[in-house]
PDB file of C-alpha atoms in Angstrom:
ATOM      1  CA  ALA A 538      34.300 -48.243  44.989  1.00 92.00           C
ATOM      2  CA  CYS A 539      34.471 -46.383  48.105  1.00 96.00           C
ATOM      3  CA  GLY A 540      32.893 -42.988  48.869  1.00 96.00           C
ATOM      4  CA  VAL A 541      34.292 -40.224  51.085  1.00 98.00           C
ATOM      5  CA  ILE A 542      31.558 -37.587  51.586  1.00 97.00           C
ATOM      6  CA  ALA A 543      33.088 -33.962  51.402  1.00 95.00           C
ATOM      7  CA  ALA A 544      29.815 -32.076  51.403  1.00 93.00           C
ATOM      8  CA  LEU A 545      25.879 -32.703  51.677  1.00 94.00           C
ATOM      9  CA  THR A 546      23.882 -31.054  49.038  1.00 89.00           C
ATOM     10  CA  ALA A 547      20.179 -30.139  48.654  1.00 93.00           C
ATOM     11  CA  GLN A 548      19.680 -30.385  44.988  1.00 90.00           C
ATOM     12  CA  ASN A 549      17.454 -31.561  42.116  1.00 92.00           C
ATOM     13  CA  THR A 550      17.713 -31.660  38.343  1.00 91.00           C
ATOM     14  CA  GLN A 551      16.959 -27.802  38.272  1.00 90.00           C
ATOM     15  CA  THR A 552      18.971 -26.243  41.001  1.00 89.00           C
ATOM     16  CA  VAL A 553      21.086 -26.599  44.099  1.00 87.00           C
ATOM     17  CA  THR A 554      19.660 -24.855  47.207  1.00 90.00           C
ATOM     18  CA  GLY A 555      22.135 -25.622  49.928  1.00 90.00           C
ATOM     19  CA  VAL A 556      25.657 -27.075  50.520  1.00 89.00           C
ATOM     20  CA  MET A 557      26.755 -28.097  53.620  1.00 93.00           C
ATOM     21  CA  PRO A 558      30.440 -29.075  53.833  1.00 93.00           C
ATOM     22  CA  VAL A 559      31.626 -32.025  55.906  1.00 96.00           C
ATOM     23  CA  PRO A 560      34.120 -30.925  58.772  1.00 97.00           C
ATOM     24  CA  ALA A 561      37.715 -31.540  57.988  1.00 97.00           C
ATOM     25  CA  THR A 562      38.181 -33.657  60.973  1.00 98.00           C
ATOM     26  CA  PHE A 563      35.493 -36.248  59.687  1.00 98.00           C
ATOM     27  CA  LEU A 564      36.771 -36.100  56.097  1.00 98.00           C
ATOM     28  CA  LYS A 565      40.090 -37.213  57.524  1.00 98.00           C
ATOM     29  CA  GLU A 566      38.507 -40.023  59.679  1.00 98.00           C
ATOM     30  CA  GLN A 567      36.535 -41.376  56.428  1.00 98.00           C
ATOM     31  CA  ILE A 568      39.663 -41.574  54.512  1.00 98.00           C
ATOM     32  CA  ASP A 569      41.980 -43.157  57.028  1.00 98.00           C
ATOM     33  CA  THR A 570      39.203 -45.656  57.815  1.00 98.00           C
ATOM     34  CA  LEU A 571      39.008 -46.744  54.295  1.00 98.00           C
ATOM     35  CA  PHE A 572      42.680 -46.856  53.603  1.00 98.00           C
ATOM     36  CA  ASP A 573      43.272 -48.917  56.832  1.00 98.00           C
ATOM     37  CA  ASP A 574      41.164 -51.681  55.305  1.00 98.00           C
ATOM     38  CA  VAL A 575      40.571 -51.581  51.708  1.00 97.00           C
ATOM     39  CA  ARG A 576      43.288 -51.718  48.677  1.00 97.00           C
ATOM     40  CA  ILE A 577      42.904 -48.413  46.970  1.00 97.00           C
ATOM     41  CA  ASP A 578      43.916 -48.645  43.429  1.00 97.00           C
ATOM     42  CA  ALA A 579      43.118 -45.133  42.408  1.00 98.00           C
ATOM     43  CA  VAL A 580      41.672 -41.718  44.125  1.00 98.00           C
ATOM     44  CA  LYS A 581      39.383 -39.433  42.353  1.00 98.00           C
ATOM     45  CA  ILE A 582      38.599 -36.037  43.773  1.00 97.00           C
ATOM     46  CA  GLY A 583      35.649 -33.771  43.176  1.00 94.00           C
ATOM     47  CA  MET A 584      34.334 -30.812  44.907  1.00 90.00           C
ATOM     48  CA  LEU A 585      36.054 -29.462  48.061  1.00 92.00           C
ATOM     49  CA  GLY A 586      34.623 -26.417  49.275  1.00 86.00           C
ATOM     50  CA  THR A 587      36.956 -25.151  52.065  1.00 91.00           C
ATOM     51  CA  VAL A 588      40.806 -24.673  52.596  1.00 93.00           C
ATOM     52  CA  GLU A 589      40.679 -26.960  55.365  1.00 96.00           C
ATOM     53  CA  GLN A 590      39.104 -29.885  53.385  1.00 96.00           C
ATOM     54  CA  ILE A 591      42.032 -29.415  50.710  1.00 96.00           C
ATOM     55  CA  GLU A 592      44.768 -29.519  53.144  1.00 97.00           C
ATOM     56  CA  THR A 593      43.264 -32.431  54.652  1.00 98.00           C
ATOM     57  CA  VAL A 594      42.984 -34.414  51.488  1.00 98.00           C
ATOM     58  CA  ALA A 595      46.409 -33.172  50.442  1.00 98.00           C
ATOM     59  CA  ASP A 596      47.984 -34.550  53.776  1.00 98.00           C
ATOM     60  CA  ALA A 597      46.123 -37.942  53.252  1.00 98.00           C
ATOM     61  CA  LEU A 598      47.520 -38.140  49.684  1.00 98.00           C
ATOM     62  CA  VAL A 599      51.126 -37.629  50.972  1.00 98.00           C
ATOM     63  CA  ARG A 600      50.962 -40.211  53.707  1.00 98.00           C
ATOM     64  CA  ARG A 601      48.853 -42.855  51.741  1.00 98.00           C
ATOM     65  CA  LYS A 602      50.695 -42.542  48.277  1.00 97.00           C
ATOM     66  CA  PRO A 603      47.984 -43.774  46.001  1.00 97.00           C
ATOM     67  CA  ARG A 604      49.189 -45.006  42.587  1.00 97.00           C
ATOM     68  CA  PHE A 605      46.688 -42.760  40.752  1.00 98.00           C
ATOM     69  CA  VAL A 606      45.002 -39.509  41.618  1.00 98.00           C
ATOM     70  CA  VAL A 607      42.417 -37.901  39.340  1.00 98.00           C
ATOM     71  CA  LEU A 608      41.493 -34.327  40.231  1.00 97.00           C
ATOM     72  CA  ASP A 609      38.238 -32.906  38.817  1.00 95.00           C
ATOM     73  CA  PRO A 610      38.777 -29.446  40.002  1.00 92.00           C
ATOM     74  CA  VAL A 611      34.979 -28.437  40.738  1.00 84.00           C
ATOM     75  CA  MET A 612      34.722 -24.775  41.439  1.00 72.00           C
ATOM     76  CA  VAL A 613      32.380 -21.743  41.110  1.00 51.00           C
ATOM     77  CA  ALA A 614      34.616 -19.023  39.613  1.00 37.00           C
ATOM     78  CA  LYS A 615      32.051 -16.238  40.934  1.00 35.00           C
ATOM     79  CA  GLY A 616      32.064 -17.402  44.556  1.00 37.00           C
ATOM     80  CA  GLY A 617      34.690 -15.609  47.134  1.00 36.00           C
ATOM     81  CA  SER A 618      34.933 -18.849  49.099  1.00 40.00           C
ATOM     82  CA  ARG A 619      35.517 -20.966  46.153  1.00 49.00           C
ATOM     83  CA  LEU A 620      37.989 -18.678  44.735  1.00 49.00           C
ATOM     84  CA  LEU A 621      39.921 -18.870  48.113  1.00 58.00           C
ATOM     85  CA  ALA A 622      39.725 -22.764  47.929  1.00 76.00           C
ATOM     86  CA  ALA A 623      40.938 -22.597  44.295  1.00 81.00           C
ATOM     87  CA  ASP A 624      44.081 -21.074  45.452  1.00 86.00           C
ATOM     88  CA  ALA A 625      44.787 -23.884  48.059  1.00 91.00           C
ATOM     89  CA  LEU A 626      43.894 -26.399  45.520  1.00 92.00           C
ATOM     90  CA  LYS A 627      46.537 -25.071  42.911  1.00 92.00           C
ATOM     91  CA  GLU A 628      49.067 -25.057  45.640  1.00 94.00           C
ATOM     92  CA  ARG A 629      48.301 -28.305  47.522  1.00 95.00           C
ATOM     93  CA  LEU A 630      46.624 -30.685  45.096  1.00 96.00           C
ATOM     94  CA  LEU A 631      47.613 -30.009  41.728  1.00 96.00           C
ATOM     95  CA  PRO A 632      51.273 -31.233  42.439  1.00 95.00           C
ATOM     96  CA  LEU A 633      49.846 -34.511  43.755  1.00 97.00           C
ATOM     97  CA  ALA A 634      47.544 -35.179  40.705  1.00 97.00           C
ATOM     98  CA  THR A 635      48.313 -37.835  38.057  1.00 97.00           C
ATOM     99  CA  ILE A 636      45.725 -36.151  35.727  1.00 98.00           C
ATOM    100  CA  ILE A 637      43.409 -33.130  36.114  1.00 98.00           C
ATOM    101  CA  THR A 638      40.119 -32.724  34.230  1.00 97.00           C
ATOM    102  CA  PRO A 639      38.903 -29.283  34.275  1.00 95.00           C
ATOM    103  CA  ASN A 640      36.355 -27.977  31.915  1.00 91.00           C
ATOM    104  CA  LEU A 641      36.692 -24.488  30.132  1.00 90.00           C
ATOM    105  CA  PRO A 642      35.512 -22.561  32.999  1.00 88.00           C
ATOM    106  CA  GLU A 643      37.403 -24.233  35.435  1.00 91.00           C
ATOM    107  CA  ALA A 644      40.500 -24.054  33.319  1.00 92.00           C
ATOM    108  CA  MET A 645      40.126 -20.360  33.026  1.00 89.00           C
ATOM    109  CA  CYS A 646      39.704 -20.078  36.772  1.00 88.00           C
ATOM    110  CA  LEU A 647      42.859 -22.004  37.356  1.00 91.00           C
ATOM    111  CA  LEU A 648      44.946 -19.900  35.033  1.00 91.00           C
ATOM    112  CA  GLY A 649      43.241 -16.581  36.120  1.00 88.00           C
ATOM    113  CA  ARG A 650      41.854 -15.779  32.870  1.00 87.00           C
ATOM    114  CA  GLU A 651      38.427 -14.918  31.727  1.00 81.00           C
ATOM    115  CA  GLU A 652      38.321 -14.903  27.904  1.00 76.00           C
ATOM    116  CA  ASP A 653      36.620 -17.450  25.699  1.00 82.00           C
ATOM    117  CA  VAL A 654      38.559 -20.173  24.369  1.00 84.00           C
ATOM    118  CA  THR A 655      38.504 -21.754  20.862  1.00 83.00           C
ATOM    119  CA  GLU A 656      39.354 -25.220  19.762  1.00 81.00           C
ATOM    120  CA  GLU A 657      42.407 -24.198  18.284  1.00 87.00           C
ATOM    121  CA  GLU A 658      43.599 -22.637  21.545  1.00 89.00           C
ATOM    122  CA  PHE A 659      43.160 -26.013  23.434  1.00 92.00           C
ATOM    123  CA  PRO A 660      46.976 -26.920  23.022  1.00 93.00           C
ATOM    124  CA  GLU A 661      47.951 -23.747  24.488  1.00 95.00           C
ATOM    125  CA  VAL A 662      45.695 -23.830  27.286  1.00 94.00           C
ATOM    126  CA  ALA A 663      46.534 -27.366  28.244  1.00 95.00           C
ATOM    127  CA  ARG A 664      50.084 -26.481  28.121  1.00 96.00           C
ATOM    128  CA  GLU A 665      49.639 -23.764  30.622  1.00 96.00           C
ATOM    129  CA  LEU A 666      47.484 -25.981  33.036  1.00 96.00           C
ATOM    130  CA  TRP A 667      50.473 -28.574  32.818  1.00 96.00           C
ATOM    131  CA  LYS A 668      52.757 -26.095  34.170  1.00 95.00           C
ATOM    132  CA  LEU A 669      50.659 -25.698  37.227  1.00 94.00           C
ATOM    133  CA  LEU A 670      51.050 -29.625  37.819  1.00 94.00           C
ATOM    134  CA  GLY A 671      54.761 -29.028  38.275  1.00 85.00           C
ATOM    135  CA  ARG A 672      55.574 -32.761  37.355  1.00 86.00           C
ATOM    136  CA  ARG A 673      56.793 -34.108  33.848  1.00 86.00           C
ATOM    137  CA  ASN A 674      54.781 -37.230  34.041  1.00 91.00           C
ATOM    138  CA  ALA A 675      51.494 -35.338  35.120  1.00 96.00           C
ATOM    139  CA  TRP A 676      48.621 -35.009  32.557  1.00 98.00           C
ATOM    140  CA  VAL A 677      45.707 -32.486  31.471  1.00 98.00           C
ATOM    141  CA  TYR A 678      42.579 -33.679  30.237  1.00 97.00           C
ATOM    142  CA  LEU A 679      40.861 -30.427  29.097  1.00 96.00           C
ATOM    143  CA  LYS A 680      37.132 -31.056  28.441  1.00 93.00           C
ATOM    144  CA  GLY A 681      35.508 -29.119  25.614  1.00 87.00           C
ATOM    145  CA  GLY A 682      31.778 -29.512  26.397  1.00 76.00           C
ATOM    146  CA  HIS A 683      31.225 -25.845  26.516  1.00 75.00           C
ATOM    147  CA  LEU A 684      32.290 -25.415  23.003  1.00 74.00           C
ATOM    148  CA  GLU A 685      29.924 -25.252  20.315  1.00 72.00           C
ATOM    149  CA  GLY A 686      29.742 -27.587  17.276  1.00 72.00           C
ATOM    150  CA  GLU A 687      28.491 -30.751  16.200  1.00 78.00           C
ATOM    151  CA  SER A 688      31.374 -32.619  17.953  1.00 80.00           C
ATOM    152  CA  ALA A 689      32.387 -33.033  21.663  1.00 83.00           C
ATOM    153  CA  TYR A 690      36.201 -32.216  21.511  1.00 90.00           C
ATOM    154  CA  ASP A 691      38.410 -32.892  24.550  1.00 94.00           C
ATOM    155  CA  LEU A 692      42.266 -32.809  24.757  1.00 96.00           C
ATOM    156  CA  LEU A 693      44.700 -35.028  26.735  1.00 98.00           C
ATOM    157  CA  PHE A 694      48.297 -33.488  27.168  1.00 97.00           C
ATOM    158  CA  ASN A 695      51.400 -33.979  29.001  1.00 95.00           C
ATOM    159  CA  ASN A 696      53.900 -31.785  27.129  1.00 91.00           C
ATOM    160  CA  VAL A 697      55.097 -34.676  25.096  1.00 93.00           C
ATOM    161  CA  VAL A 698      51.963 -36.410  24.018  1.00 93.00           C
ATOM    162  CA  SER A 699      48.739 -34.545  22.765  1.00 95.00           C
ATOM    163  CA  VAL A 700      45.888 -36.917  22.069  1.00 96.00           C
ATOM    164  CA  PRO A 701      42.435 -35.429  21.059  1.00 95.00           C
ATOM    165  CA  PHE A 702      39.230 -37.255  21.724  1.00 94.00           C
ATOM    166  CA  THR A 703      36.165 -36.444  19.681  1.00 90.00           C
ATOM    167  CA  ALA A 704      32.653 -37.765  19.638  1.00 87.00           C
ATOM    168  CA  PRO A 705      29.199 -36.640  18.075  1.00 85.00           C
ATOM    169  CA  ARG A 706      27.501 -34.035  20.272  1.00 86.00           C
ATOM    170  CA  VAL A 707      24.230 -35.799  21.490  1.00 85.00           C
ATOM    171  CA  PRO A 708      21.088 -33.663  21.597  1.00 85.00           C
ATOM    172  CA  THR A 709      19.770 -34.288  25.088  1.00 87.00           C
ATOM    173  CA  LYS A 710      19.044 -32.025  28.231  1.00 89.00           C
ATOM    174  CA  ASN A 711      20.205 -34.965  30.419  1.00 88.00           C
ATOM    175  CA  THR A 712      23.725 -34.098  31.066  1.00 86.00           C
ATOM    176  CA  HIS A 713      23.823 -33.665  34.744  1.00 88.00           C
ATOM    177  CA  GLY A 714      27.002 -35.149  36.020  1.00 87.00           C
ATOM    178  CA  THR A 715      28.921 -35.636  32.879  1.00 90.00           C
ATOM    179  CA  GLY A 716      32.129 -34.203  34.337  1.00 91.00           C
ATOM    180  CA  CYS A 717      31.868 -36.230  37.516  1.00 93.00           C
ATOM    181  CA  THR A 718      31.079 -39.334  35.458  1.00 94.00           C
ATOM    182  CA  LEU A 719      34.183 -38.816  33.031  1.00 96.00           C
ATOM    183  CA  SER A 720      36.839 -38.430  35.910  1.00 97.00           C
ATOM    184  CA  SER A 721      35.357 -41.300  37.733  1.00 97.00           C
ATOM    185  CA  ALA A 722      35.439 -43.741  34.762  1.00 97.00           C
ATOM    186  CA  ILE A 723      39.136 -42.325  34.229  1.00 98.00           C
ATOM    187  CA  ALA A 724      39.951 -43.355  37.742  1.00 98.00           C
ATOM    188  CA  ALA A 725      38.322 -46.712  37.528  1.00 98.00           C
ATOM    189  CA  PHE A 726      40.149 -47.597  34.145  1.00 98.00           C
ATOM    190  CA  LEU A 727      43.563 -46.371  35.015  1.00 98.00           C
ATOM    191  CA  PRO A 728      44.433 -49.504  37.034  1.00 98.00           C
ATOM    192  CA  GLN A 729      43.015 -51.574  34.132  1.00 97.00           C
ATOM    193  CA  SER A 730      44.765 -49.930  31.309  1.00 98.00           C
ATOM    194  CA  VAL A 731      48.372 -49.961  29.858  1.00 97.00           C
ATOM    195  CA  ASP A 732      48.758 -46.121  30.017  1.00 97.00           C
ATOM    196  CA  VAL A 733      46.790 -42.847  30.614  1.00 97.00           C
ATOM    197  CA  PRO A 734      45.578 -42.429  27.178  1.00 98.00           C
ATOM    198  CA  GLU A 735      44.211 -45.882  26.863  1.00 98.00           C
ATOM    199  CA  ALA A 736      42.208 -45.107  30.091  1.00 98.00           C
ATOM    200  CA  CYS A 737      40.942 -41.874  28.944  1.00 98.00           C
ATOM    201  CA  ARG A 738      39.829 -43.173  25.586  1.00 97.00           C
ATOM    202  CA  ARG A 739      37.858 -45.952  27.524  1.00 97.00           C
ATOM    203  CA  ALA A 740      36.413 -43.337  29.597  1.00 97.00           C
ATOM    204  CA  LYS A 741      35.337 -41.102  26.774  1.00 95.00           C
ATOM    205  CA  GLU A 742      33.786 -43.854  25.066  1.00 95.00           C
ATOM    206  CA  TYR A 743      31.951 -44.906  28.302  1.00 95.00           C
ATOM    207  CA  LEU A 744      30.776 -41.301  28.862  1.00 94.00           C
ATOM    208  CA  THR A 745      29.589 -40.936  25.227  1.00 93.00           C
ATOM    209  CA  GLY A 746      27.376 -43.953  25.501  1.00 93.00           C
ATOM    210  CA  ALA A 747      25.766 -42.660  28.912  1.00 92.00           C
ATOM    211  CA  VAL A 748      24.910 -39.470  27.354  1.00 92.00           C
ATOM    212  CA  ARG A 749      23.799 -41.218  24.090  1.00 91.00           C
ATOM    213  CA  HIS A 750      21.381 -43.224  26.225  1.00 91.00           C
ATOM    214  CA  ALA A 751      20.328 -40.592  28.658  1.00 89.00           C
ATOM    215  CA  GLY A 752      17.149 -40.145  26.979  1.00 88.00           C
ATOM    216  CA  GLU A 753      16.021 -43.302  28.009  1.00 88.00           C
ATOM    217  CA  LEU A 754      15.683 -41.798  31.631  1.00 88.00           C
ATOM    218  CA  ASP A 755      12.837 -39.543  32.767  1.00 89.00           C
ATOM    219  CA  VAL A 756      13.978 -38.088  35.873  1.00 92.00           C
ATOM    220  CA  GLY A 757      12.965 -34.476  36.991  1.00 92.00           C
ATOM    221  CA  HIS A 758      11.886 -31.525  34.984  1.00 92.00           C
ATOM    222  CA  GLY A 759      15.380 -29.947  34.498  1.00 91.00           C
ATOM    223  CA  HIS A 760      18.872 -31.488  33.519  1.00 90.00           C
ATOM    224  CA  GLY A 761      18.457 -35.155  34.267  1.00 91.00           C
ATOM    225  CA  PRO A 762      21.315 -37.402  34.896  1.00 92.00           C
ATOM    226  CA  THR A 763      23.379 -39.427  32.318  1.00 91.00           C
ATOM    227  CA  ASN A 764      22.447 -43.052  31.962  1.00 91.00           C
ATOM    228  CA  ASN A 765      25.447 -44.517  33.734  1.00 91.00           C
ATOM    229  CA  PHE A 766      24.131 -48.081  33.542  1.00 90.00           C
ATOM    230  CA  TRP A 767      23.419 -47.962  29.626  1.00 87.00           C
ATOM    231  CA  ARG A 768      25.463 -51.204  28.963  1.00 84.00           C
ATOM    232  CA  LEU A 769      23.459 -53.217  31.507  1.00 85.00           C
ATOM    233  CA  TRP A 770      20.135 -51.254  30.627  1.00 73.00           C
ATOM    234  CA  LYS A 771      18.620 -53.805  28.556  1.00 65.00           C
ATOM    235  CA  GLU A 772      19.294 -56.495  31.016  1.00 63.00           C
ATOM    236  CA  MET A 773      18.044 -54.610  33.976  1.00 62.00           C
ATOM    237  CA  VAL A 774      14.559 -53.954  32.516  1.00 57.00           C
TER     238      VAL A 774
END
């Protein structure tokens, strides 16, 4: 894995006290330096806090043409700058994505809606998100972690195929980074899988295990991390 840092954060398991975006010029330098040397099989995009950053990443994707682009549209709907960045994200990055992985608040922000969504409305919401992508072969992975119920329900959609993913909801407070983990796992599995549904199924299974084993960790006093090394945990300890 190769990392490109878009922001420095001051945070712990309880709060985020500060965010310092990396200048777009240095963001471009990081991207170009890696692409010039390393074979990049898939790109996963997380939080981009400024319009300049979004423009820089979009330009790089157009130039470099990676095979897979996973976009996790991390945003804060109540922050003015985030909303401006969301507009640029919709215009520049959504059309370049192989798959987007919004949770319900992010989906509502992208669609300009505020109402609550039920599980029965997932196909309609996923279809509206898919229309924003502007490409027939693009995918939407709509995450249902904010829903209530005994199962964690997600929906994969591309206007032809609709694949539900369910898993038992795990009673744990250690859920920090679940969305980032899922989108990263999808990016890792895409080059290894026969198609997008298989990659998403494998990523969902991996995340479910990471959450199920999260109680084995004791980090901080708030929402601790998922156990991303759960498959190797016994060997490591």
